[in-house]
PDB file of C-alpha atoms and ligand atoms in Angstrom:
ATOM      1  CA  MET J  23    -100.134 -61.056  67.649  1.00 48.00           C
ATOM      2  CA  GLU J  24     -99.763 -62.929  63.522  1.00 53.00           C
ATOM      3  CA  LYS J  25    -102.525 -60.031  62.903  1.00 51.00           C
ATOM      4  CA  ILE J  26    -100.739 -57.053  64.821  1.00 52.00           C
ATOM      5  CA  LYS J  27     -97.688 -58.065  62.949  1.00 55.00           C
ATOM      6  CA  LYS J  28     -98.873 -58.316  59.929  1.00 59.00           C
ATOM      7  CA  ALA J  29    -101.272 -54.929  59.904  1.00 50.00           C
ATOM      8  CA  ILE J  30     -98.262 -53.009  61.512  1.00 52.00           C
ATOM      9  CA  GLU J  31     -96.115 -54.234  58.141  1.00 58.00           C
ATOM     10  CA  GLU J  32     -98.833 -53.285  56.245  1.00 54.00           C
ATOM     11  CA  SER J  33     -98.039 -49.287  58.373  1.00 47.00           C
ATOM     12  CA  LYS J  34     -94.008 -50.337  57.623  1.00 47.00           C
ATOM     13  CA  ARG J  35     -95.070 -49.844  54.113  1.00 48.00           C
ATOM     14  CA  ASN J  36     -95.707 -46.159  54.193  1.00 43.00           C
ATOM     15  CA  GLN J  37     -93.653 -45.795  57.341  1.00 45.00           C
ATOM     16  CA  VAL J  38     -90.626 -45.846  58.971  1.00 40.00           C
ATOM     17  CA  ALA J  39     -90.867 -45.346  62.779  1.00 43.00           C
ATOM     18  CA  THR J  40     -90.923 -49.195  63.978  1.00 44.00           C
ATOM     19  CA  SER J  41     -89.322 -48.000  66.968  1.00 43.00           C
ATOM     20  CA  PRO J  42     -90.053 -50.651  69.916  1.00 48.00           C
ATOM     21  CA  VAL J  43     -89.370 -50.236  73.414  1.00 52.00           C
ATOM     22  CA  GLU J  44     -87.407 -52.068  75.628  1.00 45.00           C
ATOM     23  CA  ASN J  45     -89.227 -52.846  79.278  1.00 39.00           C
ATOM     24  CA  GLU J  46     -87.628 -52.048  81.676  1.00 31.00           C
ATOM     25  CA  GLN J  47     -87.576 -50.327  85.039  1.00 28.00           C
ATOM     26  CA  ALA J  48     -85.850 -46.651  84.136  1.00 27.00           C
ATOM     27  CA  VAL J  49     -83.124 -45.653  86.034  1.00 26.00           C
ATOM     28  CA  VAL J  50     -81.568 -41.790  85.912  1.00 24.00           C
ATOM     29  CA  SER J  51     -78.375 -42.023  87.903  1.00 25.00           C
ATOM     30  CA  SER J  52     -76.831 -38.649  87.362  1.00 27.00           C
ATOM     31  CA  LYS J  53     -78.110 -35.357  87.927  1.00 30.00           C
ATOM     32  CA  PRO J  54     -80.558 -33.650  85.887  1.00 31.00           C
ATOM     33  CA  SER J  55     -79.159 -31.437  83.060  1.00 34.00           C
ATOM     34  CA  THR J  56     -78.861 -27.648  83.996  1.00 34.00           C
ATOM     35  CA  THR J  57     -81.626 -25.322  83.809  1.00 38.00           C
ATOM     36  CA  ALA J  58     -82.635 -23.023  81.191  1.00 39.00           C
ATOM     37  CA  ALA J  59     -82.132 -20.453  83.620  1.00 39.00           C
ATOM     38  CA  GLN J  60     -79.264 -20.866  85.259  1.00 40.00           C
ATOM     39  CA  ASN J  61     -77.506 -22.285  82.380  1.00 41.00           C
ATOM     40  CA  THR J  62     -75.586 -18.833  81.078  1.00 40.00           C
ATOM     41  CA  SER J  63     -75.366 -20.468  77.605  1.00 52.00           C
ATOM     42  CA  SER J  64     -78.528 -21.953  77.546  1.00 60.00           C
ATOM     43  CA  ILE J  65     -82.375 -20.335  76.046  1.00 66.00           C
ATOM     44  CA  VAL J  66     -83.200 -18.585  78.843  1.00 66.00           C
ATOM     45  CA  TYR J  67     -87.105 -18.274  78.880  1.00 67.00           C
ATOM     46  CA  GLU J  68     -87.961 -15.337  79.761  1.00 68.00           C
ATOM     47  CA  GLN J  69     -91.747 -15.440  79.452  1.00 80.00           C
ATOM     48  CA  THR J  70     -92.490 -18.825  80.068  1.00 89.00           C
ATOM     49  CA  ARG J  71     -92.231 -21.197  83.512  1.00 93.00           C
ATOM     50  CA  VAL J  72     -89.170 -22.467  84.421  1.00 95.00           C
ATOM     51  CA  VAL J  73     -89.554 -25.610  86.372  1.00 95.00           C
ATOM     52  CA  GLU J  74     -86.983 -27.789  87.721  1.00 95.00           C
ATOM     53  CA  LEU J  75     -87.685 -31.579  87.341  1.00 96.00           C
ATOM     54  CA  ASP J  76     -86.828 -34.535  90.161  1.00 97.00           C
ATOM     55  CA  PRO J  77     -85.283 -37.393  88.438  1.00 95.00           C
ATOM     56  CA  GLU J  78     -85.828 -39.349  90.577  1.00 96.00           C
ATOM     57  CA  HIS J  79     -90.218 -39.006  89.894  1.00 98.00           C
ATOM     58  CA  LEU J  80     -88.981 -39.210  86.265  1.00 97.00           C
ATOM     59  CA  ALA J  81     -87.579 -42.284  86.602  1.00 95.00           C
ATOM     60  CA  LYS J  82     -90.186 -43.957  88.327  1.00 96.00           C
ATOM     61  CA  ASN J  83     -92.668 -42.577  85.905  1.00 97.00           C
ATOM     62  CA  ARG J  84     -90.059 -43.753  82.841  1.00 95.00           C
ATOM     63  CA  ILE J  85     -89.160 -41.164  80.760  1.00 96.00           C
ATOM     64  CA  VAL J  86     -85.418 -41.610  80.349  1.00 95.00           C
ATOM     65  CA  SER J  87     -84.902 -38.950  78.176  1.00 96.00           C
ATOM     66  CA  PHE J  88     -84.255 -36.290  80.091  1.00 95.00           C
ATOM     67  CA  ASN J  89     -80.949 -36.946  81.399  1.00 92.00           C
ATOM     68  CA  LYS J  90     -79.981 -37.858  77.179  1.00 88.00           C
ATOM     69  CA  ASN J  91     -76.580 -40.204  78.442  1.00 90.00           C
ATOM     70  CA  ASP J  92     -79.098 -42.817  80.284  1.00 90.00           C
ATOM     71  CA  HIS J  93     -78.419 -45.572  78.444  1.00 89.00           C
ATOM     72  CA  LEU J  94     -82.868 -46.317  77.932  1.00 90.00           C
ATOM     73  CA  SER J  95     -83.098 -43.258  76.471  1.00 91.00           C
ATOM     74  CA  LEU J  96     -81.221 -44.510  73.126  1.00 92.00           C
ATOM     75  CA  GLY J  97     -84.561 -46.420  72.228  1.00 91.00           C
ATOM     76  CA  PHE J  98     -86.375 -43.192  71.575  1.00 94.00           C
ATOM     77  CA  ASP J  99     -83.494 -41.398  69.937  1.00 94.00           C
ATOM     78  CA  ILE J 100     -83.629 -43.874  67.438  1.00 94.00           C
ATOM     79  CA  LEU J 101     -87.212 -43.233  67.532  1.00 95.00           C
ATOM     80  CA  ARG J 102     -86.395 -39.785  67.122  1.00 95.00           C
ATOM     81  CA  THR J 103     -84.244 -39.977  63.817  1.00 95.00           C
ATOM     82  CA  GLN J 104     -87.691 -41.969  62.165  1.00 95.00           C
ATOM     83  CA  VAL J 105     -89.268 -39.573  62.597  1.00 96.00           C
ATOM     84  CA  ILE J 106     -87.940 -36.507  62.293  1.00 96.00           C
ATOM     85  CA  SER J 107     -86.285 -37.307  58.729  1.00 95.00           C
ATOM     86  CA  LYS J 108     -90.299 -38.236  58.022  1.00 96.00           C
ATOM     87  CA  MET J 109     -91.593 -35.399  59.273  1.00 96.00           C
ATOM     88  CA  GLN J 110     -89.282 -33.051  57.249  1.00 94.00           C
ATOM     89  CA  GLU J 111     -89.655 -35.251  54.711  1.00 96.00           C
ATOM     90  CA  ASN J 112     -92.926 -34.780  54.188  1.00 96.00           C
ATOM     91  CA  GLY J 113     -92.538 -30.891  55.726  1.00 95.00           C
ATOM     92  CA  TRP J 114     -94.619 -31.837  58.810  1.00 96.00           C
ATOM     93  CA  ARG J 115     -95.347 -30.137  62.111  1.00 96.00           C
ATOM     94  CA  THR J 116     -97.887 -30.933  64.027  1.00 97.00           C
ATOM     95  CA  MET J 117     -98.216 -35.304  65.059  1.00 98.00           C
ATOM     96  CA  ALA J 118    -100.936 -36.708  67.682  1.00 98.00           C
ATOM     97  CA  ILE J 119     -99.211 -39.774  69.209  1.00 98.00           C
ATOM     98  CA  THR J 120    -102.268 -42.236  70.053  1.00 98.00           C
ATOM     99  CA  SER J 121    -102.987 -45.591  70.037  1.00 97.00           C
ATOM    100  CA  PRO J 122    -106.000 -48.498  70.281  1.00 98.00           C
ATOM    101  CA  THR J 123    -106.459 -48.691  73.349  1.00 97.00           C
ATOM    102  CA  GLN J 124    -105.517 -47.145  77.277  1.00 96.00           C
ATOM    103  CA  GLY J 125    -102.008 -47.780  78.286  1.00 96.00           C
ATOM    104  CA  CYS J 126    -100.049 -48.728  76.110  1.00 96.00           C
ATOM    105  CA  GLY J 127     -97.743 -45.993  76.852  1.00 96.00           C
ATOM    106  CA  LYS J 128     -97.961 -43.134  74.692  1.00 97.00           C
ATOM    107  CA  THR J 129     -97.664 -40.665  77.509  1.00 98.00           C
ATOM    108  CA  VAL J 130     -94.439 -42.548  78.060  1.00 97.00           C
ATOM    109  CA  VAL J 131     -93.380 -42.265  74.418  1.00 97.00           C
ATOM    110  CA  SER J 132     -94.559 -38.389  74.086  1.00 98.00           C
ATOM    111  CA  ILE J 133     -92.615 -37.390  76.683  1.00 98.00           C
ATOM    112  CA  ASN J 134     -89.647 -39.392  76.063  1.00 97.00           C
ATOM    113  CA  LEU J 135     -89.281 -38.809  72.015  1.00 97.00           C
ATOM    114  CA  ALA J 136     -90.496 -34.577  73.251  1.00 97.00           C
ATOM    115  CA  MET J 137     -87.196 -34.235  74.841  1.00 97.00           C
ATOM    116  CA  SER J 138     -85.206 -36.126  72.708  1.00 96.00           C
ATOM    117  CA  ILE J 139     -86.290 -34.594  70.285  1.00 96.00           C
ATOM    118  CA  ALA J 140     -84.892 -31.772  72.289  1.00 95.00           C
ATOM    119  CA  HIS J 141     -81.472 -32.577  73.675  1.00 94.00           C
ATOM    120  CA  HIS J 142     -80.338 -34.192  69.419  1.00 91.00           C
ATOM    121  CA  THR J 143     -81.892 -31.056  66.748  1.00 90.00           C
ATOM    122  CA  ASP J 144     -82.095 -27.276  66.353  1.00 90.00           C
ATOM    123  CA  THR J 145     -86.138 -27.250  67.025  1.00 90.00           C
ATOM    124  CA  THR J 146     -87.783 -26.357  70.079  1.00 92.00           C
ATOM    125  CA  THR J 147     -90.373 -29.339  70.430  1.00 96.00           C
ATOM    126  CA  MET J 148     -94.150 -28.241  72.328  1.00 97.00           C
ATOM    127  CA  LEU J 149     -95.817 -31.036  74.049  1.00 98.00           C
ATOM    128  CA  VAL J 150     -99.696 -30.304  74.397  1.00 98.00           C
ATOM    129  CA  ASP J 151    -101.749 -32.792  76.477  1.00 98.00           C
ATOM    130  CA  PHE J 152    -104.339 -33.400  74.138  1.00 98.00           C
ATOM    131  CA  ASP J 153    -106.331 -36.287  76.488  1.00 98.00           C
ATOM    132  CA  LEU J 154    -108.803 -33.556  77.945  1.00 98.00           C
ATOM    133  CA  ARG J 155    -110.067 -37.700  79.556  1.00 98.00           C
ATOM    134  CA  ARG J 156    -106.995 -38.491  81.194  1.00 98.00           C
ATOM    135  CA  PRO J 157    -104.375 -35.809  80.904  1.00 98.00           C
ATOM    136  CA  SER J 158    -100.791 -37.286  82.569  1.00 98.00           C
ATOM    137  CA  ILE J 159     -97.731 -35.631  81.486  1.00 98.00           C
ATOM    138  CA  LYS J 160     -98.215 -32.716  84.626  1.00 98.00           C
ATOM    139  CA  LYS J 161     -98.514 -36.149  86.825  1.00 98.00           C
ATOM    140  CA  TYR J 162     -95.382 -38.392  84.841  1.00 98.00           C
ATOM    141  CA  LEU J 163     -93.742 -34.463  84.952  1.00 98.00           C
ATOM    142  CA  GLY J 164     -94.116 -33.753  88.535  1.00 98.00           C
ATOM    143  CA  LEU J 165     -94.881 -30.400  86.956  1.00 97.00           C
ATOM    144  CA  PRO J 166     -96.575 -27.620  90.556  1.00 96.00           C
ATOM    145  CA  SER J 167     -99.491 -26.893  90.261  1.00 95.00           C
ATOM    146  CA  GLY J 168    -100.090 -23.300  87.804  1.00 96.00           C
ATOM    147  CA  PRO J 169    -102.633 -22.569  84.750  1.00 97.00           C
ATOM    148  CA  SER J 170    -103.443 -25.267  82.080  1.00 98.00           C
ATOM    149  CA  LEU J 171    -104.828 -26.112  79.330  1.00 98.00           C
ATOM    150  CA  ASN J 172    -108.308 -26.464  81.234  1.00 98.00           C
ATOM    151  CA  ASP J 173    -107.571 -22.566  82.027  1.00 97.00           C
ATOM    152  CA  VAL J 174    -106.441 -21.755  78.311  1.00 97.00           C
ATOM    153  CA  LEU J 175    -110.179 -23.871  77.281  1.00 97.00           C
ATOM    154  CA  SER J 176    -112.127 -22.327  79.399  1.00 96.00           C
ATOM    155  CA  GLY J 177    -110.741 -18.669  78.712  1.00 96.00           C
ATOM    156  CA  ASP J 178    -109.081 -17.450  81.652  1.00 97.00           C
ATOM    157  CA  ALA J 179    -105.565 -18.075  80.400  1.00 96.00           C
ATOM    158  CA  SER J 180    -103.756 -17.604  77.402  1.00 95.00           C
ATOM    159  CA  VAL J 181    -101.341 -20.378  76.385  1.00 94.00           C
ATOM    160  CA  GLN J 182     -97.954 -18.434  76.873  1.00 94.00           C
ATOM    161  CA  ASP J 183     -99.641 -18.201  80.758  1.00 95.00           C
ATOM    162  CA  ALA J 184     -99.817 -21.935  80.824  1.00 97.00           C
ATOM    163  CA  LEU J 185     -96.566 -22.994  78.400  1.00 96.00           C
ATOM    164  CA  VAL J 186     -94.258 -24.501  80.909  1.00 97.00           C
ATOM    165  CA  ASN J 187     -90.396 -24.992  80.536  1.00 96.00           C
ATOM    166  CA  PRO J 188     -88.699 -28.628  82.073  1.00 95.00           C
ATOM    167  CA  GLY J 189     -85.562 -27.047  82.929  1.00 92.00           C
ATOM    168  CA  LEU J 190     -84.087 -28.210  79.527  1.00 94.00           C
ATOM    169  CA  ASP J 191     -83.660 -25.708  76.600  1.00 93.00           C
ATOM    170  CA  ARG J 192     -85.725 -26.009  72.908  1.00 94.00           C
ATOM    171  CA  PHE J 193     -88.699 -28.027  75.668  1.00 96.00           C
ATOM    172  CA  VAL J 194     -92.160 -26.255  76.343  1.00 96.00           C
ATOM    173  CA  VAL J 195     -95.271 -28.504  77.602  1.00 98.00           C
ATOM    174  CA  LEU J 196     -98.752 -27.486  77.321  1.00 98.00           C
ATOM    175  CA  PRO J 197    -100.096 -29.082  80.680  1.00 98.00           C
ATOM    176  CA  THR J 198    -103.948 -30.359  81.210  1.00 98.00           C
ATOM    177  CA  SER J 199    -104.781 -30.334  84.535  1.00 98.00           C
ATOM    178  CA  MET J 200    -107.539 -31.716  85.437  1.00 98.00           C
ATOM    179  CA  PRO J 201    -109.984 -34.375  83.050  1.00 98.00           C
ATOM    180  CA  VAL J 202    -112.584 -31.859  80.742  1.00 97.00           C
ATOM    181  CA  LYS J 203    -116.033 -33.057  80.777  1.00 96.00           C
ATOM    182  CA  HIS J 204    -117.427 -33.534  77.328  1.00 97.00           C
ATOM    183  CA  SER J 205    -113.795 -33.946  75.863  1.00 97.00           C
ATOM    184  CA  SER J 206    -115.544 -34.933  72.443  1.00 97.00           C
ATOM    185  CA  GLU J 207    -117.511 -32.549  71.924  1.00 97.00           C
ATOM    186  CA  MET J 208    -115.243 -29.262  73.369  1.00 97.00           C
ATOM    187  CA  LEU J 209    -112.274 -31.278  70.267  1.00 97.00           C
ATOM    188  CA  SER J 210    -115.085 -30.366  67.663  1.00 96.00           C
ATOM    189  CA  SER J 211    -115.897 -27.052  68.865  1.00 97.00           C
ATOM    190  CA  GLN J 212    -114.573 -24.169  67.202  1.00 96.00           C
ATOM    191  CA  LYS J 213    -112.362 -22.651  69.920  1.00 96.00           C
ATOM    192  CA  VAL J 214    -110.315 -26.160  70.479  1.00 97.00           C
ATOM    193  CA  GLY J 215    -110.118 -25.827  66.088  1.00 96.00           C
ATOM    194  CA  ASN J 216    -108.166 -22.219  66.659  1.00 96.00           C
ATOM    195  CA  LEU J 217    -106.225 -22.603  69.239  1.00 96.00           C
ATOM    196  CA  VAL J 218    -104.475 -25.889  67.267  1.00 96.00           C
ATOM    197  CA  GLN J 219    -104.317 -23.041  64.693  1.00 94.00           C
ATOM    198  CA  GLU J 220    -102.966 -20.358  66.473  1.00 93.00           C
ATOM    199  CA  ILE J 221    -100.607 -22.967  68.253  1.00 93.00           C
ATOM    200  CA  ARG J 222     -99.553 -23.718  64.625  1.00 91.00           C
ATOM    201  CA  ASP J 223     -99.393 -19.811  63.394  1.00 90.00           C
ATOM    202  CA  ARG J 224     -97.558 -18.895  66.389  1.00 87.00           C
ATOM    203  CA  TYR J 225     -95.020 -21.078  66.931  1.00 86.00           C
ATOM    204  CA  ALA J 226     -94.584 -21.914  63.321  1.00 84.00           C
ATOM    205  CA  GLU J 227     -90.649 -22.826  63.340  1.00 86.00           C
ATOM    206  CA  ARG J 228     -91.409 -26.051  66.210  1.00 93.00           C
ATOM    207  CA  ILE J 229     -92.754 -29.185  66.177  1.00 96.00           C
ATOM    208  CA  ILE J 230     -95.218 -29.902  67.920  1.00 97.00           C
ATOM    209  CA  ILE J 231     -96.620 -33.513  69.544  1.00 98.00           C
ATOM    210  CA  PHE J 232     -99.705 -34.110  71.424  1.00 98.00           C
ATOM    211  CA  ASP J 233    -101.068 -36.706  73.413  1.00 98.00           C
ATOM    212  CA  LEU J 234    -104.106 -38.012  73.118  1.00 98.00           C
ATOM    213  CA  THR J 235    -107.003 -40.520  74.170  1.00 98.00           C
ATOM    214  CA  PRO J 236    -106.915 -44.043  71.981  1.00 98.00           C
ATOM    215  CA  LEU J 237    -108.594 -44.000  68.984  1.00 97.00           C
ATOM    216  CA  LEU J 238    -110.894 -47.369  70.369  1.00 97.00           C
ATOM    217  CA  GLY J 239    -113.695 -46.248  72.201  1.00 91.00           C
ATOM    218  CA  THR J 240    -114.622 -42.358  72.035  1.00 94.00           C
ATOM    219  CA  ASP J 241    -114.669 -40.193  69.389  1.00 95.00           C
ATOM    220  CA  ASP J 242    -111.634 -37.642  70.436  1.00 97.00           C
ATOM    221  CA  ALA J 243    -108.592 -38.979  69.083  1.00 97.00           C
ATOM    222  CA  MET J 244    -110.431 -39.157  65.836  1.00 96.00           C
ATOM    223  CA  ILE J 245    -111.563 -35.072  65.743  1.00 97.00           C
ATOM    224  CA  MET J 246    -107.401 -34.447  66.672  1.00 97.00           C
ATOM    225  CA  LEU J 247    -106.585 -36.965  63.834  1.00 97.00           C
ATOM    226  CA  GLN J 248    -108.203 -34.375  61.089  1.00 95.00           C
ATOM    227  CA  GLN J 249    -106.307 -31.568  62.874  1.00 95.00           C
ATOM    228  CA  VAL J 250    -102.601 -33.047  62.279  1.00 97.00           C
ATOM    229  CA  ASP J 251    -100.198 -33.004  59.459  1.00 97.00           C
ATOM    230  CA  CYS J 252     -99.295 -36.625  60.571  1.00 98.00           C
ATOM    231  CA  VAL J 253     -99.744 -39.643  63.916  1.00 98.00           C
ATOM    232  CA  LEU J 254     -97.393 -41.929  65.731  1.00 97.00           C
ATOM    233  CA  VAL J 255     -99.061 -45.212  67.484  1.00 97.00           C
ATOM    234  CA  VAL J 256     -98.214 -46.408  70.299  1.00 96.00           C
ATOM    235  CA  VAL J 257     -98.875 -50.355  70.702  1.00 95.00           C
ATOM    236  CA  GLY J 258     -98.593 -52.090  74.262  1.00 94.00           C
ATOM    237  CA  ASN J 259     -97.388 -55.414  73.840  1.00 92.00           C
ATOM    238  CA  GLY J 260    -100.012 -58.441  74.543  1.00 92.00           C
ATOM    239  CA  MET J 261    -102.545 -55.421  75.292  1.00 95.00           C
ATOM    240  CA  VAL J 262    -104.344 -55.043  72.471  1.00 95.00           C
ATOM    241  CA  SER J 263    -106.018 -57.781  70.194  1.00 96.00           C
ATOM    242  CA  ASN J 264    -106.033 -58.910  66.360  1.00 94.00           C
ATOM    243  CA  ASP J 265    -109.528 -57.337  66.170  1.00 96.00           C
ATOM    244  CA  GLN J 266    -108.360 -54.028  67.447  1.00 97.00           C
ATOM    245  CA  MET J 267    -105.636 -53.689  65.287  1.00 96.00           C
ATOM    246  CA  THR J 268    -106.718 -53.818  62.475  1.00 96.00           C
ATOM    247  CA  GLU J 269    -110.325 -50.879  63.727  1.00 96.00           C
ATOM    248  CA  THR J 270    -107.175 -48.721  64.661  1.00 97.00           C
ATOM    249  CA  MET J 271    -105.514 -49.197  61.301  1.00 95.00           C
ATOM    250  CA  ARG J 272    -108.724 -48.147  59.166  1.00 96.00           C
ATOM    251  CA  TYR J 273    -109.565 -44.728  61.273  1.00 95.00           C
ATOM    252  CA  ILE J 274    -106.153 -43.863  59.988  1.00 96.00           C
ATOM    253  CA  ASN J 275    -105.111 -42.213  56.504  1.00 96.00           C
ATOM    254  CA  PRO J 276    -101.591 -44.194  55.620  1.00 95.00           C
ATOM    255  CA  ASP J 277    -101.005 -41.088  53.976  1.00 96.00           C
ATOM    256  CA  LYS J 278    -100.071 -39.803  57.678  1.00 96.00           C
ATOM    257  CA  LEU J 279     -98.683 -42.564  59.222  1.00 96.00           C
ATOM    258  CA  VAL J 280     -95.733 -41.175  61.013  1.00 96.00           C
ATOM    259  CA  GLY J 281     -94.953 -45.494  62.044  1.00 94.00           C
ATOM    260  CA  THR J 282     -95.608 -47.082  64.650  1.00 94.00           C
ATOM    261  CA  VAL J 283     -93.457 -48.206  68.104  1.00 94.00           C
ATOM    262  CA  LEU J 284     -94.330 -51.669  69.577  1.00 92.00           C
ATOM    263  CA  ASN J 285     -93.979 -50.660  73.721  1.00 92.00           C
ATOM    264  CA  LYS J 286     -93.266 -53.218  76.731  1.00 89.00           C
ATOM    265  CA  SER J 287     -92.082 -55.668  74.888  1.00 82.00           C
ATOM    266  CA  GLU J 288     -90.567 -58.138  76.085  1.00 73.00           C
ATOM    267  CA  SER J 289     -88.195 -60.119  73.010  1.00 59.00           C
ATOM    268  CA  LYS J 290     -84.807 -58.420  72.733  1.00 53.00           C
ATOM    269  CA  GLN J 291     -82.370 -57.850  70.002  1.00 46.00           C
ATOM    270  CA  SER J 292     -78.589 -58.038  70.644  1.00 29.00           C
ATOM    271  CA  ASN J 293     -79.011 -53.549  70.685  1.00 33.00           C
ATOM    272  CA  GLY J 294     -82.351 -53.767  72.937  1.00 32.00           C
ATOM    273  CA  TYR J 295     -84.643 -53.383  70.918  1.00 35.00           C
ATOM    274  CA  TYR J 296     -87.425 -54.904  68.101  1.00 33.00           C
ATOM    275  CA  ASP J 297     -87.651 -55.074  65.021  1.00 31.00           C
ATOM    276  CA  TYR J 298     -90.341 -56.659  63.214  1.00 28.00           C
TER     277      TYR J 298
HETATM  278  N1  ADP Q 306     -91.319 -49.711  78.360  1.00 83.16           N
HETATM  279  C1  ADP Q 306     -92.892 -50.207  79.318  1.00 83.16           C
HETATM  280  N2  ADP Q 306     -92.379 -50.842  80.246  1.00 83.16           N
HETATM  281  C2  ADP Q 306     -92.759 -51.406  80.896  1.00 83.16           C
HETATM  282  N3  ADP Q 306     -93.822 -50.340  81.563  1.00 83.16           N
HETATM  283  C3  ADP Q 306     -94.670 -49.038  80.801  1.00 83.16           C
HETATM  284  C4  ADP Q 306     -93.884 -48.963  79.794  1.00 83.16           C
HETATM  285  N4  ADP Q 306     -94.413 -47.712  78.423  1.00 83.16           N
HETATM  286  C5  ADP Q 306     -95.820 -47.420  79.736  1.00 83.16           C
HETATM  287  N5  ADP Q 306     -94.863 -48.016  80.328  1.00 83.16           N
HETATM  288  C6  ADP Q 306     -96.284 -47.854  82.075  1.00 83.16           C
HETATM  289  O1  ADP Q 306     -97.927 -48.197  81.218  1.00 83.16           O
HETATM  290  C7  ADP Q 306     -98.383 -47.407  82.076  1.00 83.16           C
HETATM  291  C8  ADP Q 306     -99.220 -46.947  80.780  1.00 83.16           C
HETATM  292  O2  ADP Q 306     -98.413 -46.046  80.238  1.00 83.16           O
HETATM  293  P1  ADP Q 306     -98.711 -44.553  79.876  1.00 83.16           P
HETATM  294  O3  ADP Q 306     -97.796 -43.647  79.351  1.00 83.16           O
HETATM  295  O4  ADP Q 306     -99.963 -43.461  80.905  1.00 83.16           O
HETATM  296  O5  ADP Q 306    -100.165 -45.642  78.359  1.00 83.16           O
HETATM  297  P2  ADP Q 306    -101.232 -44.412  77.915  1.00 83.16           P
HETATM  298  O6  ADP Q 306    -100.877 -43.027  78.072  1.00 83.16           O
HETATM  299  O7  ADP Q 306    -100.718 -44.838  76.601  1.00 83.16           O
HETATM  300  O8  ADP Q 306    -102.651 -44.450  78.822  1.00 83.16           O
HETATM  301  C9  ADP Q 306     -98.300 -46.130  82.832  1.00 83.16           C
HETATM  302  O9  ADP Q 306     -97.755 -47.280  84.095  1.00 83.16           O
HETATM  303  C10 ADP Q 306     -96.202 -46.342  82.509  1.00 83.16           C
HETATM  304  O10 ADP Q 306     -95.361 -46.740  83.175  1.00 83.16           O
HETATM  305 MG1   MG Q 307    -101.979 -41.285  78.555  1.00 83.16          MG
END
């Protein structure tokens, strides 16, 4: 644990966002926000599919930031402030979220952070599921079937066809429905390079978050890191060995590191968040 703390300390010198997220069962108690389609004062998504999310399903999957009044979303709001400030400072628009190993909480953090940005800033956030081995954004949000990144990659749909607005203004998702075979080859292909470029150019005003695979064990995340402006690392408390943490930090360009999140932490400070 000491080495992990040291590695995170090291990363902290280059970044601002070290915002652990508390280990509590998420409870979304109130009704979902009005959807973009229903609320006349909201943005109306004419081309993008609008999907209404089920608060109970979100709660089960620890998606707490859909309801901006949920007290559990506070941790993500703090993280959002730090991340946005660092991104603006550096003119960054595309951010990868990765971790040393599987199960650290990348997808949970990606979704909650994207929702927090959508709630509290004027910037539209696009969340892209680029974990082609274990895509789970669609499952965690409870999205219905429809065109996805799989169809975009196979040439059967456009990005616009596959985008979904989950009933929250300034938030769009590009889901992945199923694992992609030979994902490393796919991610290093010209097709994906062009796609990332297209997303960047076409949605120039947006913040784009890529949910990735873990860094250790496969090349997938490393390939994608070359294509993004910056990276946020999620570390699951007690889930990563000292050596794994050190190796992970070695793969990341410190100039691109936004920060490190300690997820699933058990120790609490008075405000419910933890620091090093
Ligand atoms: N802060 C947390 N406390 C407890 N469990 C969590 C927390 N964050 C995520 N989880 C759970 O850990 C599991 C893995 O999370 P996930 O986001 O899918 O990880 P990854 O995308 O890194 O593989 C899920 O069951 C998720 O609900
Ligand atoms: Mg995941």
